[in-house]
mmCIF file with all atom_site columns, C-alpha atoms in Angstrom:
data_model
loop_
_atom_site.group_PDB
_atom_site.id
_atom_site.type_symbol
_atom_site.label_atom_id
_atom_site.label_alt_id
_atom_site.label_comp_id
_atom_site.label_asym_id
_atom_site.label_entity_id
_atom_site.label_seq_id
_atom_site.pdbx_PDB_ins_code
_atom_site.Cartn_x
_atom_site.Cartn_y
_atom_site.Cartn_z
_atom_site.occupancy
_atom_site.B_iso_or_equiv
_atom_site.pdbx_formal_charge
_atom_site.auth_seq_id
_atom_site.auth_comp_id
_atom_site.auth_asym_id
_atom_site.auth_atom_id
_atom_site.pdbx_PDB_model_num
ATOM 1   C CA . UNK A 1 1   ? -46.014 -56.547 -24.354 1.00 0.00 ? 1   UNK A CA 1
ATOM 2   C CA . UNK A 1 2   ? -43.241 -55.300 -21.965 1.00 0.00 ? 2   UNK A CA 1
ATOM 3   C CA . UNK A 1 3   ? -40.795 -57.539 -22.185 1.00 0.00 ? 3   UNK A CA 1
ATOM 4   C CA . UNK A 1 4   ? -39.061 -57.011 -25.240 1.00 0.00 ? 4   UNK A CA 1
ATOM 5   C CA . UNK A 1 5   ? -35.477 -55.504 -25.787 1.00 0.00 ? 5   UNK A CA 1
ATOM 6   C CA . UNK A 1 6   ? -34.466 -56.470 -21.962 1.00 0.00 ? 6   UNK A CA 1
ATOM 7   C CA . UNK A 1 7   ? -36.929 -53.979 -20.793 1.00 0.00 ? 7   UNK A CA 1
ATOM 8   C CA . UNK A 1 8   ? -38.460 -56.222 -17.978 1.00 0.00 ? 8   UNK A CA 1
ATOM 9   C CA . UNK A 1 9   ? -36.091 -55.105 -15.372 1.00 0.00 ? 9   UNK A CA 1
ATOM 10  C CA . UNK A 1 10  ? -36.386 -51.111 -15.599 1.00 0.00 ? 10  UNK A CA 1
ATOM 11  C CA . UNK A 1 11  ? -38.548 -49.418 -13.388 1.00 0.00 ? 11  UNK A CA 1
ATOM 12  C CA . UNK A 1 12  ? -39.961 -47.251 -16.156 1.00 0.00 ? 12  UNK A CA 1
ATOM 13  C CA . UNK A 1 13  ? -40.914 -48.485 -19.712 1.00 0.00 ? 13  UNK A CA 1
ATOM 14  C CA . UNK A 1 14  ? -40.967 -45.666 -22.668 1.00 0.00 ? 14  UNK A CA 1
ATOM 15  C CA . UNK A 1 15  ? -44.335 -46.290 -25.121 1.00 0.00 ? 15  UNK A CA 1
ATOM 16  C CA . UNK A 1 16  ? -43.136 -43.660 -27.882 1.00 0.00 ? 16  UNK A CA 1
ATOM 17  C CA . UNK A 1 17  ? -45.832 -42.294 -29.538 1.00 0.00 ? 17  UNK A CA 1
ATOM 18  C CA . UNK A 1 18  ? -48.793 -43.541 -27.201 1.00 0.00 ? 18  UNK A CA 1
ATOM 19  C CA . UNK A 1 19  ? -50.762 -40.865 -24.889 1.00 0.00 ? 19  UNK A CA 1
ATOM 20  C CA . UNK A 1 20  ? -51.022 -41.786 -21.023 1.00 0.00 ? 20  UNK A CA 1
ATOM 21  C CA . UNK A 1 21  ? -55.077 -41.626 -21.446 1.00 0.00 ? 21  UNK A CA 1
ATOM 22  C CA . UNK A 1 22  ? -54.957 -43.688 -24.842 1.00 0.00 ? 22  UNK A CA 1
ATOM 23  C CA . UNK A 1 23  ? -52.331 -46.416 -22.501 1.00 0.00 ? 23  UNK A CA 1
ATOM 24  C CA . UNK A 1 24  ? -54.525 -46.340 -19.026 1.00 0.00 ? 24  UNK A CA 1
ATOM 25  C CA . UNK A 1 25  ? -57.767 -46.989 -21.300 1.00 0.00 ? 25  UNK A CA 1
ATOM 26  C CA . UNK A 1 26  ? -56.331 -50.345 -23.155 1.00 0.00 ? 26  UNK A CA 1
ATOM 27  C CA . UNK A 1 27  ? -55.268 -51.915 -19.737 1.00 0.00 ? 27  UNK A CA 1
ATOM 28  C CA . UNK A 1 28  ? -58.561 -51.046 -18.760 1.00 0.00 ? 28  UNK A CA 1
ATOM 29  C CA . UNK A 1 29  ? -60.032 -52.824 -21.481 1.00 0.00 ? 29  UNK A CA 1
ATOM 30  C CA . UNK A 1 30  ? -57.316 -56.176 -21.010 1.00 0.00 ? 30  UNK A CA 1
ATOM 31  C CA . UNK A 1 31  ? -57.960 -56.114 -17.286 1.00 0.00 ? 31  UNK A CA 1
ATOM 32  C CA . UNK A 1 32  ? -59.738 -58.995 -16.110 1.00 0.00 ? 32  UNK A CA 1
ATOM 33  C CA . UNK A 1 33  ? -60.806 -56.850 -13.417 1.00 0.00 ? 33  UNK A CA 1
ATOM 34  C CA . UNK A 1 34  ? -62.069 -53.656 -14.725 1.00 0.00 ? 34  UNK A CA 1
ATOM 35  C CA . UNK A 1 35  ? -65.485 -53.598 -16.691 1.00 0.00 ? 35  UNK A CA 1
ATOM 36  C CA . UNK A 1 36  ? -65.137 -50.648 -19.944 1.00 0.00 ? 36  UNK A CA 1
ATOM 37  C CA . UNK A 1 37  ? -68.322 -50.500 -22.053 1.00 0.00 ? 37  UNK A CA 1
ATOM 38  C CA . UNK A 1 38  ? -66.852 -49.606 -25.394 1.00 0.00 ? 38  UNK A CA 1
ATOM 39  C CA . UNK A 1 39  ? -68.042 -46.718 -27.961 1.00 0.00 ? 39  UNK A CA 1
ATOM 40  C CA . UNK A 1 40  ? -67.376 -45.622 -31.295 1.00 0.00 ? 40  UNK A CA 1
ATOM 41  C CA . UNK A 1 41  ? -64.808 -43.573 -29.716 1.00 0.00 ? 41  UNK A CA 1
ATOM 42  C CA . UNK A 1 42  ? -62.784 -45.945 -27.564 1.00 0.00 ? 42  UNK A CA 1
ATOM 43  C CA . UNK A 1 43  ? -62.737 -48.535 -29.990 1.00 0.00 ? 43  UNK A CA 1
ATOM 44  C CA . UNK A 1 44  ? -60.591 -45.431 -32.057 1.00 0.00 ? 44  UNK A CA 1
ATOM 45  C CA . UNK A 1 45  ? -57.779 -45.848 -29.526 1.00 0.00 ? 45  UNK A CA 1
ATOM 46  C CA . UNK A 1 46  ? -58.205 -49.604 -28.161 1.00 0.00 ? 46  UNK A CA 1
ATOM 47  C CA . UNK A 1 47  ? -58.386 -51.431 -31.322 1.00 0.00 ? 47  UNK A CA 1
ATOM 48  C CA . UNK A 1 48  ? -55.018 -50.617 -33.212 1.00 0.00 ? 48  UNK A CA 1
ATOM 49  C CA . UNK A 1 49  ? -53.406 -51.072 -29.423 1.00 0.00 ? 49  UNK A CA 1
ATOM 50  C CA . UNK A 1 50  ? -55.145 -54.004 -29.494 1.00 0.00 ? 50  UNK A CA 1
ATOM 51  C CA . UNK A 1 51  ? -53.562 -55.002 -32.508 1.00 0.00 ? 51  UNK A CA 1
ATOM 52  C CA . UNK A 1 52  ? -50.106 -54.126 -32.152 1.00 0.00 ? 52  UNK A CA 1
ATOM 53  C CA . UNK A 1 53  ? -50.000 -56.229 -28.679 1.00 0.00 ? 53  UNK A CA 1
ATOM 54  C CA . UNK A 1 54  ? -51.514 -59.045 -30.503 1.00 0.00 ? 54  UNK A CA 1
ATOM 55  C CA . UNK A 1 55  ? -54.490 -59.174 -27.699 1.00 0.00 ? 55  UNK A CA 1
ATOM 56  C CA . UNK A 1 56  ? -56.759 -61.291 -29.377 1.00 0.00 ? 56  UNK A CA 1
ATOM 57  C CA . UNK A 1 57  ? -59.323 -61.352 -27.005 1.00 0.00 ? 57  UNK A CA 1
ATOM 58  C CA . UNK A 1 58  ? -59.625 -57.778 -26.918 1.00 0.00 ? 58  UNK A CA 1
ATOM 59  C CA . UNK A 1 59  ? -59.509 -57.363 -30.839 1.00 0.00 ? 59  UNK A CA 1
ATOM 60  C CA . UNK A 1 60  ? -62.865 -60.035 -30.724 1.00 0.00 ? 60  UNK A CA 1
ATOM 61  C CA . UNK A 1 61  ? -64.382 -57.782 -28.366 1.00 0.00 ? 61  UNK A CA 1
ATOM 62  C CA . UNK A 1 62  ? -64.073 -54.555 -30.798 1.00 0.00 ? 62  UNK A CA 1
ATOM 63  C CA . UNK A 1 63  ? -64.436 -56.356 -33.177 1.00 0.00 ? 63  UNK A CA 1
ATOM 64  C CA . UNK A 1 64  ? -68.396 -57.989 -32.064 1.00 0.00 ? 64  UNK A CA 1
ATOM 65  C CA . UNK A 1 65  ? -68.720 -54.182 -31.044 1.00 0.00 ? 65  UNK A CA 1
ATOM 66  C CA . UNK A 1 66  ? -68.535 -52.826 -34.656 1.00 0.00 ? 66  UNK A CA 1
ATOM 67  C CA . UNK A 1 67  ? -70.426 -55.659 -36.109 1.00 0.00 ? 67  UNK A CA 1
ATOM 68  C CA . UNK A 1 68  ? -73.238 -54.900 -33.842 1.00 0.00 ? 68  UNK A CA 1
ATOM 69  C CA . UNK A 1 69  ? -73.410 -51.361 -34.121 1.00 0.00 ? 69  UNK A CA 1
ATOM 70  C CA . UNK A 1 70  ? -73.443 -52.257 -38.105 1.00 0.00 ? 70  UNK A CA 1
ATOM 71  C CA . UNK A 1 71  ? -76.690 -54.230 -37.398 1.00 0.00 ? 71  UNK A CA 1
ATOM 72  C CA . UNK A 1 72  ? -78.015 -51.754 -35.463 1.00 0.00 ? 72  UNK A CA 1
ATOM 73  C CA . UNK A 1 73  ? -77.296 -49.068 -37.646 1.00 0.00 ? 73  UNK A CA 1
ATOM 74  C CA . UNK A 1 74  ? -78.745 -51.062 -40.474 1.00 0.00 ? 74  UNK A CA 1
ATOM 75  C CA . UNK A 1 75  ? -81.901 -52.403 -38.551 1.00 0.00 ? 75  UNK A CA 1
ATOM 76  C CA . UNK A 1 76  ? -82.615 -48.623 -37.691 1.00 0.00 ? 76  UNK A CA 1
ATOM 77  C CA . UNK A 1 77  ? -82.475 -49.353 -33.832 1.00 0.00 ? 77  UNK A CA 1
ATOM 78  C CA . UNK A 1 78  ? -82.985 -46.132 -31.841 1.00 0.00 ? 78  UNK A CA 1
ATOM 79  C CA . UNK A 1 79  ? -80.333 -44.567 -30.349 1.00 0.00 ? 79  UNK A CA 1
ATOM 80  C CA . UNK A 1 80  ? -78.291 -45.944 -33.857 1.00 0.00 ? 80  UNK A CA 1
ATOM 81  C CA . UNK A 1 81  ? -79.904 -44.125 -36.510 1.00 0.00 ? 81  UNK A CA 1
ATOM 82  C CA . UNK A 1 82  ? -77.360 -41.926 -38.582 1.00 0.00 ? 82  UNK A CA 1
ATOM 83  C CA . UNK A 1 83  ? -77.545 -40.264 -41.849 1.00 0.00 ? 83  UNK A CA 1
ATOM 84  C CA . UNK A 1 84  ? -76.906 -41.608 -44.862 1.00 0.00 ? 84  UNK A CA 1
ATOM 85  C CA . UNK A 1 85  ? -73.369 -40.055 -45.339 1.00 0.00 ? 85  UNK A CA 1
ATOM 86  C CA . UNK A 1 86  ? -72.749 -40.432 -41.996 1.00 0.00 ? 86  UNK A CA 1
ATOM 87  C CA . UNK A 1 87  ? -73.584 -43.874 -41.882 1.00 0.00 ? 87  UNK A CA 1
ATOM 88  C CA . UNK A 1 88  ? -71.967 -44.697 -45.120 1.00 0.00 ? 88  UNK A CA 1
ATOM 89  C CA . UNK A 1 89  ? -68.694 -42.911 -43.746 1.00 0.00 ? 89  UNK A CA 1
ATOM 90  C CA . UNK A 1 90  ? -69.040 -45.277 -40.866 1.00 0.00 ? 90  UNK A CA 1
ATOM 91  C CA . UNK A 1 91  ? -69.170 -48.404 -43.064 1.00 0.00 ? 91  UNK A CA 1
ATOM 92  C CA . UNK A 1 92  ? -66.348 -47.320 -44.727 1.00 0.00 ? 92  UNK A CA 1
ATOM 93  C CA . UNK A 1 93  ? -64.465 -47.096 -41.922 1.00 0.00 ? 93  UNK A CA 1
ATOM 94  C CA . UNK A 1 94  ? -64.831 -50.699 -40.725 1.00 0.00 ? 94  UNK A CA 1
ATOM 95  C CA . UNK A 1 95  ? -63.796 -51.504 -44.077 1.00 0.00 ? 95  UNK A CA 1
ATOM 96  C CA . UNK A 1 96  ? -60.606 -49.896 -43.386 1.00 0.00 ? 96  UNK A CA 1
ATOM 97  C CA . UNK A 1 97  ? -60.391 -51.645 -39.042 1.00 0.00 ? 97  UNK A CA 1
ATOM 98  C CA . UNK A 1 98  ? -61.079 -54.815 -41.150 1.00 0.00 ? 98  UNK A CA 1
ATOM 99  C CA . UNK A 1 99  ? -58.126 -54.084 -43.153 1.00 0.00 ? 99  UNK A CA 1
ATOM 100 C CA . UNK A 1 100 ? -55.874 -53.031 -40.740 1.00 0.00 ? 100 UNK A CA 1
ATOM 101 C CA . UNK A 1 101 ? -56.688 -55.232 -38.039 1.00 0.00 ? 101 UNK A CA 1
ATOM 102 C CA . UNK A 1 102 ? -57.121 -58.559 -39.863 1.00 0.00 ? 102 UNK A CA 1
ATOM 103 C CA . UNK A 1 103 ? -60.750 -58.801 -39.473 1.00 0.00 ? 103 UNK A CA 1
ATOM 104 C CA . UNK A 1 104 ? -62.545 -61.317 -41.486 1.00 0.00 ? 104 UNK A CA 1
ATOM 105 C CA . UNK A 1 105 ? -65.910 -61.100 -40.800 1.00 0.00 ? 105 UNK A CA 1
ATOM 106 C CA . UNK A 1 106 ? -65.697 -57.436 -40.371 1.00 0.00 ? 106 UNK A CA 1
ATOM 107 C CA . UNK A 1 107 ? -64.346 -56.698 -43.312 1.00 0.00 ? 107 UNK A CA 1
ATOM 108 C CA . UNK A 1 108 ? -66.437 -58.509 -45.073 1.00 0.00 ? 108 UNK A CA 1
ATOM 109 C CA . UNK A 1 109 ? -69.867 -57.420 -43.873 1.00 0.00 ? 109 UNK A CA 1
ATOM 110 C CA . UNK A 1 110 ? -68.231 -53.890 -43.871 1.00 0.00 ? 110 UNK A CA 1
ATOM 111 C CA . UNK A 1 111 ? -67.558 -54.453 -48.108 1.00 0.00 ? 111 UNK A CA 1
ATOM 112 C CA . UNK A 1 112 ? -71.062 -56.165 -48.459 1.00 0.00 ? 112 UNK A CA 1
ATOM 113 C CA . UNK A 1 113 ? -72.775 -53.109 -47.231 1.00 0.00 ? 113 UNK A CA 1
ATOM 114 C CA . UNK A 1 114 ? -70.472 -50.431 -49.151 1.00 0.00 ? 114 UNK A CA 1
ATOM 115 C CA . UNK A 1 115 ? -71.152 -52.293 -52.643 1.00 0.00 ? 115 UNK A CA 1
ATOM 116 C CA . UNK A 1 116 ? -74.482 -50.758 -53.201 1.00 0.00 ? 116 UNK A CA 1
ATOM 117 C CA . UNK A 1 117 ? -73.185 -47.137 -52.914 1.00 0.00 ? 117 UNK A CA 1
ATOM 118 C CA . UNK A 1 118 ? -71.917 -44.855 -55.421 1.00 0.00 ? 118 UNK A CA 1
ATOM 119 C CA . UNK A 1 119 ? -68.197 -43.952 -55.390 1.00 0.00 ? 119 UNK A CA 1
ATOM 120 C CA . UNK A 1 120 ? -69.222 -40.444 -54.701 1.00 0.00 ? 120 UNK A CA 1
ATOM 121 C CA . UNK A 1 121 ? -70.535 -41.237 -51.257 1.00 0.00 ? 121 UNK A CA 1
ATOM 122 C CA . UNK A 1 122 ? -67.538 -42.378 -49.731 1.00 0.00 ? 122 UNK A CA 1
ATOM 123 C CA . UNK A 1 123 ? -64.171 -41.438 -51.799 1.00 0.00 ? 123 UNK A CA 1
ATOM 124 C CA . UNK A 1 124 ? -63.970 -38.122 -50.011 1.00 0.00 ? 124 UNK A CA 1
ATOM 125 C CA . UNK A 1 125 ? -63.587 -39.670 -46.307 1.00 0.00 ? 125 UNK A CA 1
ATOM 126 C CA . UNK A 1 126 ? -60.442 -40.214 -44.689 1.00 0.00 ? 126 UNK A CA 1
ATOM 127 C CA . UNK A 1 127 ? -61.106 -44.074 -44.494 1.00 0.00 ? 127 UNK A CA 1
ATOM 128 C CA . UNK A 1 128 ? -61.505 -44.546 -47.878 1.00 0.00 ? 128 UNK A CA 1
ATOM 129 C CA . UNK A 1 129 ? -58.168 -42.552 -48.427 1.00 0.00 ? 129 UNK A CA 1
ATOM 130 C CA . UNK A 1 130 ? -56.507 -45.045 -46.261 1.00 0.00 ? 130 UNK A CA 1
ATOM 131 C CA . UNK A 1 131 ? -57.500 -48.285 -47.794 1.00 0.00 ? 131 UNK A CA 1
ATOM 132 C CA . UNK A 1 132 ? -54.535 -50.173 -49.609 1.00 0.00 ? 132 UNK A CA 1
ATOM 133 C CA . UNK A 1 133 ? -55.522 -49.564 -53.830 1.00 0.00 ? 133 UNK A CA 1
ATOM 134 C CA . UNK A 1 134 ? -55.766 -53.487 -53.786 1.00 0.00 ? 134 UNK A CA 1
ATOM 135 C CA . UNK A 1 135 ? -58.942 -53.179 -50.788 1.00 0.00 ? 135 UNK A CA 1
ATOM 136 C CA . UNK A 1 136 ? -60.198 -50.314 -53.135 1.00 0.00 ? 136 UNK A CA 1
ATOM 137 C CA . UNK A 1 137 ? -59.728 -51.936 -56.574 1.00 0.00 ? 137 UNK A CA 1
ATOM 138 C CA . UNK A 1 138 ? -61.699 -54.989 -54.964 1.00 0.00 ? 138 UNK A CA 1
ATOM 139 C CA . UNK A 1 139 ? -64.666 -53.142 -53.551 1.00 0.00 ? 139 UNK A CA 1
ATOM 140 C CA . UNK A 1 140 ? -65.446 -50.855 -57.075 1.00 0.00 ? 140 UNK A CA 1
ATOM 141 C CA . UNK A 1 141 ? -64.975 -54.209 -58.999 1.00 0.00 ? 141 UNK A CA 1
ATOM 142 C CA . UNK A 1 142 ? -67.116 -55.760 -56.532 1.00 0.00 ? 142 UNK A CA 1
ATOM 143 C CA . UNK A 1 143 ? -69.818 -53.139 -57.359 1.00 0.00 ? 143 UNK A CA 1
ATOM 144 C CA . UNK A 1 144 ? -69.195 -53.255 -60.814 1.00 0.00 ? 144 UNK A CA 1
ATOM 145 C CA . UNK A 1 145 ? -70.129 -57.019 -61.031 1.00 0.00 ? 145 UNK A CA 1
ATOM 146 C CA . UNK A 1 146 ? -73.074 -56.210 -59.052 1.00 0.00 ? 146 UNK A CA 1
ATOM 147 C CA . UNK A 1 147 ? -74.085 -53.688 -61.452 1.00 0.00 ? 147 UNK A CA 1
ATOM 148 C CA . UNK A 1 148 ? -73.941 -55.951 -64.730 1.00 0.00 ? 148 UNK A CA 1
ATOM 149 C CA . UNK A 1 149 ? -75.686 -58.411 -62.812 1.00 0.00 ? 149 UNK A CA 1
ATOM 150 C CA . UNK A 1 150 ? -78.605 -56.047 -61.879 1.00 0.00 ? 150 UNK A CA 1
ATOM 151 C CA . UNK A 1 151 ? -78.676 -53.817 -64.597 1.00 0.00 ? 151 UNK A CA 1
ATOM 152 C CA . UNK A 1 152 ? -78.802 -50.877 -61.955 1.00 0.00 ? 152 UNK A CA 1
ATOM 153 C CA . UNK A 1 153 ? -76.901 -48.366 -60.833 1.00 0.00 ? 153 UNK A CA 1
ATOM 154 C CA . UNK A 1 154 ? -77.573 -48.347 -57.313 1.00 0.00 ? 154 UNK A CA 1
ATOM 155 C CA . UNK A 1 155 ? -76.801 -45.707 -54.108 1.00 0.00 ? 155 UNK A CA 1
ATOM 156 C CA . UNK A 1 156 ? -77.907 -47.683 -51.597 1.00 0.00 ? 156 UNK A CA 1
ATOM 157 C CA . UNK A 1 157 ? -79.932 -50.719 -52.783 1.00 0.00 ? 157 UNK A CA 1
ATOM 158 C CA . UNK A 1 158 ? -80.196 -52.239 -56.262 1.00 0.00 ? 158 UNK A CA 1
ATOM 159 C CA . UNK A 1 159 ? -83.376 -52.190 -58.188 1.00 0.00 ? 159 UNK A CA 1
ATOM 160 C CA . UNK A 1 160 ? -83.870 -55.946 -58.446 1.00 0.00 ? 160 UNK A CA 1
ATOM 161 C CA . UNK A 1 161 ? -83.167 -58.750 -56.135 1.00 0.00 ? 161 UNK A CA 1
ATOM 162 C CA . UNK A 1 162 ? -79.592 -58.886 -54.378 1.00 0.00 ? 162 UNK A CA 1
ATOM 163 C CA . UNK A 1 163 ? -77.160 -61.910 -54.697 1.00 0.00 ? 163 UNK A CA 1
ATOM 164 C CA . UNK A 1 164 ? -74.837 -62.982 -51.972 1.00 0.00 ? 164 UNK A CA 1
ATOM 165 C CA . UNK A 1 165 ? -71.740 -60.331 -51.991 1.00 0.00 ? 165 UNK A CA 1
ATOM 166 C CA . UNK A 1 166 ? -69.787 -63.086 -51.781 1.00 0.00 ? 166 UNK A CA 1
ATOM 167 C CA . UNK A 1 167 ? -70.762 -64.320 -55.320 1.00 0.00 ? 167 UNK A CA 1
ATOM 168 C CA . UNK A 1 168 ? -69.068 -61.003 -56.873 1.00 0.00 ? 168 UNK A CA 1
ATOM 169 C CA . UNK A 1 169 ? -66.318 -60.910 -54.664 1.00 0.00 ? 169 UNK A CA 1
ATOM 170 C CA . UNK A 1 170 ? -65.189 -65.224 -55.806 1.00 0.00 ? 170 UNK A CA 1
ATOM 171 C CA . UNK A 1 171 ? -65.623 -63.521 -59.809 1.00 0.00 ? 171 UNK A CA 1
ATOM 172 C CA . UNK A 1 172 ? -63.080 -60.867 -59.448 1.00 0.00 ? 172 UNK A CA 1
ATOM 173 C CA . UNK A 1 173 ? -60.498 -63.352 -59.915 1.00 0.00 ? 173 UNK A CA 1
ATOM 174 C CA . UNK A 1 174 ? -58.421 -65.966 -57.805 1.00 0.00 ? 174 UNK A CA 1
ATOM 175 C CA . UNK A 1 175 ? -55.368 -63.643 -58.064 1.00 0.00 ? 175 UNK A CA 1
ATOM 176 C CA . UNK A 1 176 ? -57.713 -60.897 -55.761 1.00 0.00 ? 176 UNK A CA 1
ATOM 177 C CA . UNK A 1 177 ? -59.363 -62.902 -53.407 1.00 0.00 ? 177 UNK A CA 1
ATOM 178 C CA . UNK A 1 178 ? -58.593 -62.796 -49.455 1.00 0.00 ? 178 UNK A CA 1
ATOM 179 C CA . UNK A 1 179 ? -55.961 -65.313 -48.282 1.00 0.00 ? 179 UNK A CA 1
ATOM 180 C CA . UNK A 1 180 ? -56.514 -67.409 -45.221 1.00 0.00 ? 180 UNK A CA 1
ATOM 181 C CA . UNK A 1 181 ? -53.957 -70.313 -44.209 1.00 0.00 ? 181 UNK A CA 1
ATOM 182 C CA . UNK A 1 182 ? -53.419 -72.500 -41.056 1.00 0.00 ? 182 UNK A CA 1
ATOM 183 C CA . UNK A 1 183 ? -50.004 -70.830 -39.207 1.00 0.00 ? 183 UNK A CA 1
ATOM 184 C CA . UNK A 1 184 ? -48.244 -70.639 -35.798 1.00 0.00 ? 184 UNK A CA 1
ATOM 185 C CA . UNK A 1 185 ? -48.518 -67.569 -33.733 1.00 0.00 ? 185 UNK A CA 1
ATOM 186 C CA . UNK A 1 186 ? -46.212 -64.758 -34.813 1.00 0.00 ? 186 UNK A CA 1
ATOM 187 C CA . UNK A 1 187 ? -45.827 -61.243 -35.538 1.00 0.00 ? 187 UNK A CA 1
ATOM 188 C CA . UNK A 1 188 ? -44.132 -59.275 -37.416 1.00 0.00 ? 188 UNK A CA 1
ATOM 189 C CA . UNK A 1 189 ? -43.834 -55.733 -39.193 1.00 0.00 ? 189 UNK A CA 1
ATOM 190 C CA . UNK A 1 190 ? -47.638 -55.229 -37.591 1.00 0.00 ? 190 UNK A CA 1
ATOM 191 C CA . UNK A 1 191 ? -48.819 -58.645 -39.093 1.00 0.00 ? 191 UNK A CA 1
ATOM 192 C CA . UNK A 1 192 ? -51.073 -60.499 -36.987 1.00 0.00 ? 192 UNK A CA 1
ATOM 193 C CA . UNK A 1 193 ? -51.078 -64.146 -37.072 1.00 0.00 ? 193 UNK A CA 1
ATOM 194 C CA . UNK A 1 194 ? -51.980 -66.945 -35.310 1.00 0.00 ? 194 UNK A CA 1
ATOM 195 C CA . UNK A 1 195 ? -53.659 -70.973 -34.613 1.00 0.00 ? 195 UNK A CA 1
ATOM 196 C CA . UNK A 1 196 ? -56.509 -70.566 -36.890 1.00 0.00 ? 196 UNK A CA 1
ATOM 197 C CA . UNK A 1 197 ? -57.509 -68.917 -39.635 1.00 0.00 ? 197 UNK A CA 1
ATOM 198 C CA . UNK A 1 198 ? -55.532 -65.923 -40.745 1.00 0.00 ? 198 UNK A CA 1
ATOM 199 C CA . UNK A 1 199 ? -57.496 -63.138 -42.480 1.00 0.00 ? 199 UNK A CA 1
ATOM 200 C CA . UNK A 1 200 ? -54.926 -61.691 -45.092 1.00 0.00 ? 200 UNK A CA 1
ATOM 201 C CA . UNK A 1 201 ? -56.067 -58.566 -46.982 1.00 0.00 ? 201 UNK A CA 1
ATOM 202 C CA . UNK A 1 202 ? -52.320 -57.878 -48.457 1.00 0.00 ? 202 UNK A CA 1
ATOM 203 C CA . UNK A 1 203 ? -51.637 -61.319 -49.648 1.00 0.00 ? 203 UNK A CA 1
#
């Protein structure tokens, strides 16, 4: 993380562009000796650190904490419950973290739960703004399969029995779908690789 352009040696390392709270908070959250319960709002700053510095651990970790607020959020837990447009806002934004970030399973339960809204509900929000056109091409077409196969036009649910997401997603086309591929660890130009599956969204 430090040791790149002969930096290792100076006494002082220059982060351009990163606060000193946003900094303290992420080796927090990498320390093996310091305990940080994430939120909504930490998981702002950690996650795209976590990303750039290619700590995978630490990207698993926000990674199980979105997924589970999802679930909670969807199950109607106490202490989760949001609004509709809030919580739709909220799905749409770990569409985006899944996009960014290279998070499969995020990204996909994050789509899955998006399909059954209207356009309307979520085109206004920043992190619908910010998703590549090929993310946003695949989620309306995903709907629009959805859709023909239903018959309805649902905001929220569909009127008759729901098929696996994945289904729709496989009949867009093999030119759209996700790419995943066996590869040795690198990183470049903010691309995260590394032993295992890769998660893709550009390719």
């Amino acid at each position: 993380m430090l040791s790149s352009n002969g930096k290792e040696n100076q006494a002082e390392i220059t982060l351009p562009e990163k606060s000193y709270e946003e900094v303290i908070l992420f080796l927090r959250c990498i320390s093996p000796r310091e305990f940080v319960k994430l939120d909504e709002e930490s998981i702002d700053v950690v996650l795209p650190l976590a990303h750039e510095y290619q700590v995978k651990a630490t990207l698993q970790k926000c990674e199980d904490w979105l997924l589970t607020e999802i679930e909670f959020i969807v199950g109607v837990v106490t202490g989760h419950t949001k609004e509709r447009q809030e919580k739709v806002a909220f799905f749409a934004k770990c569409l985006l973290y899944g996009t960014k970030h290279y998070l499969e399973t995020l990204y996909k339960r994050a789509l899955e739960l998006l399909v059954p809204y209207k356009l309307s509900r979520y085109q206004h929000t920043e992190f619908y703004k910010l998703l590549p056109d090929k993310q946003k091409s695949q989620l309306l077409e995903t709907r629009m399969v959805k859709i023909e196969k239903t018959n309805s036009i649902g905001d929220g649910d569909f009127s008759e029995e729901e098929e696996v997401i994945g289904d729709e997603i496989e009949e867009i086309g093999e030119d759209e779908e996700i790419s995943y591929e066996e590869t040795e660890f690198t990183y470049n130009d903010s691309v995260l690789v590394g032993e295992r599956e890769t998660f893709n969204p550009f390719s």
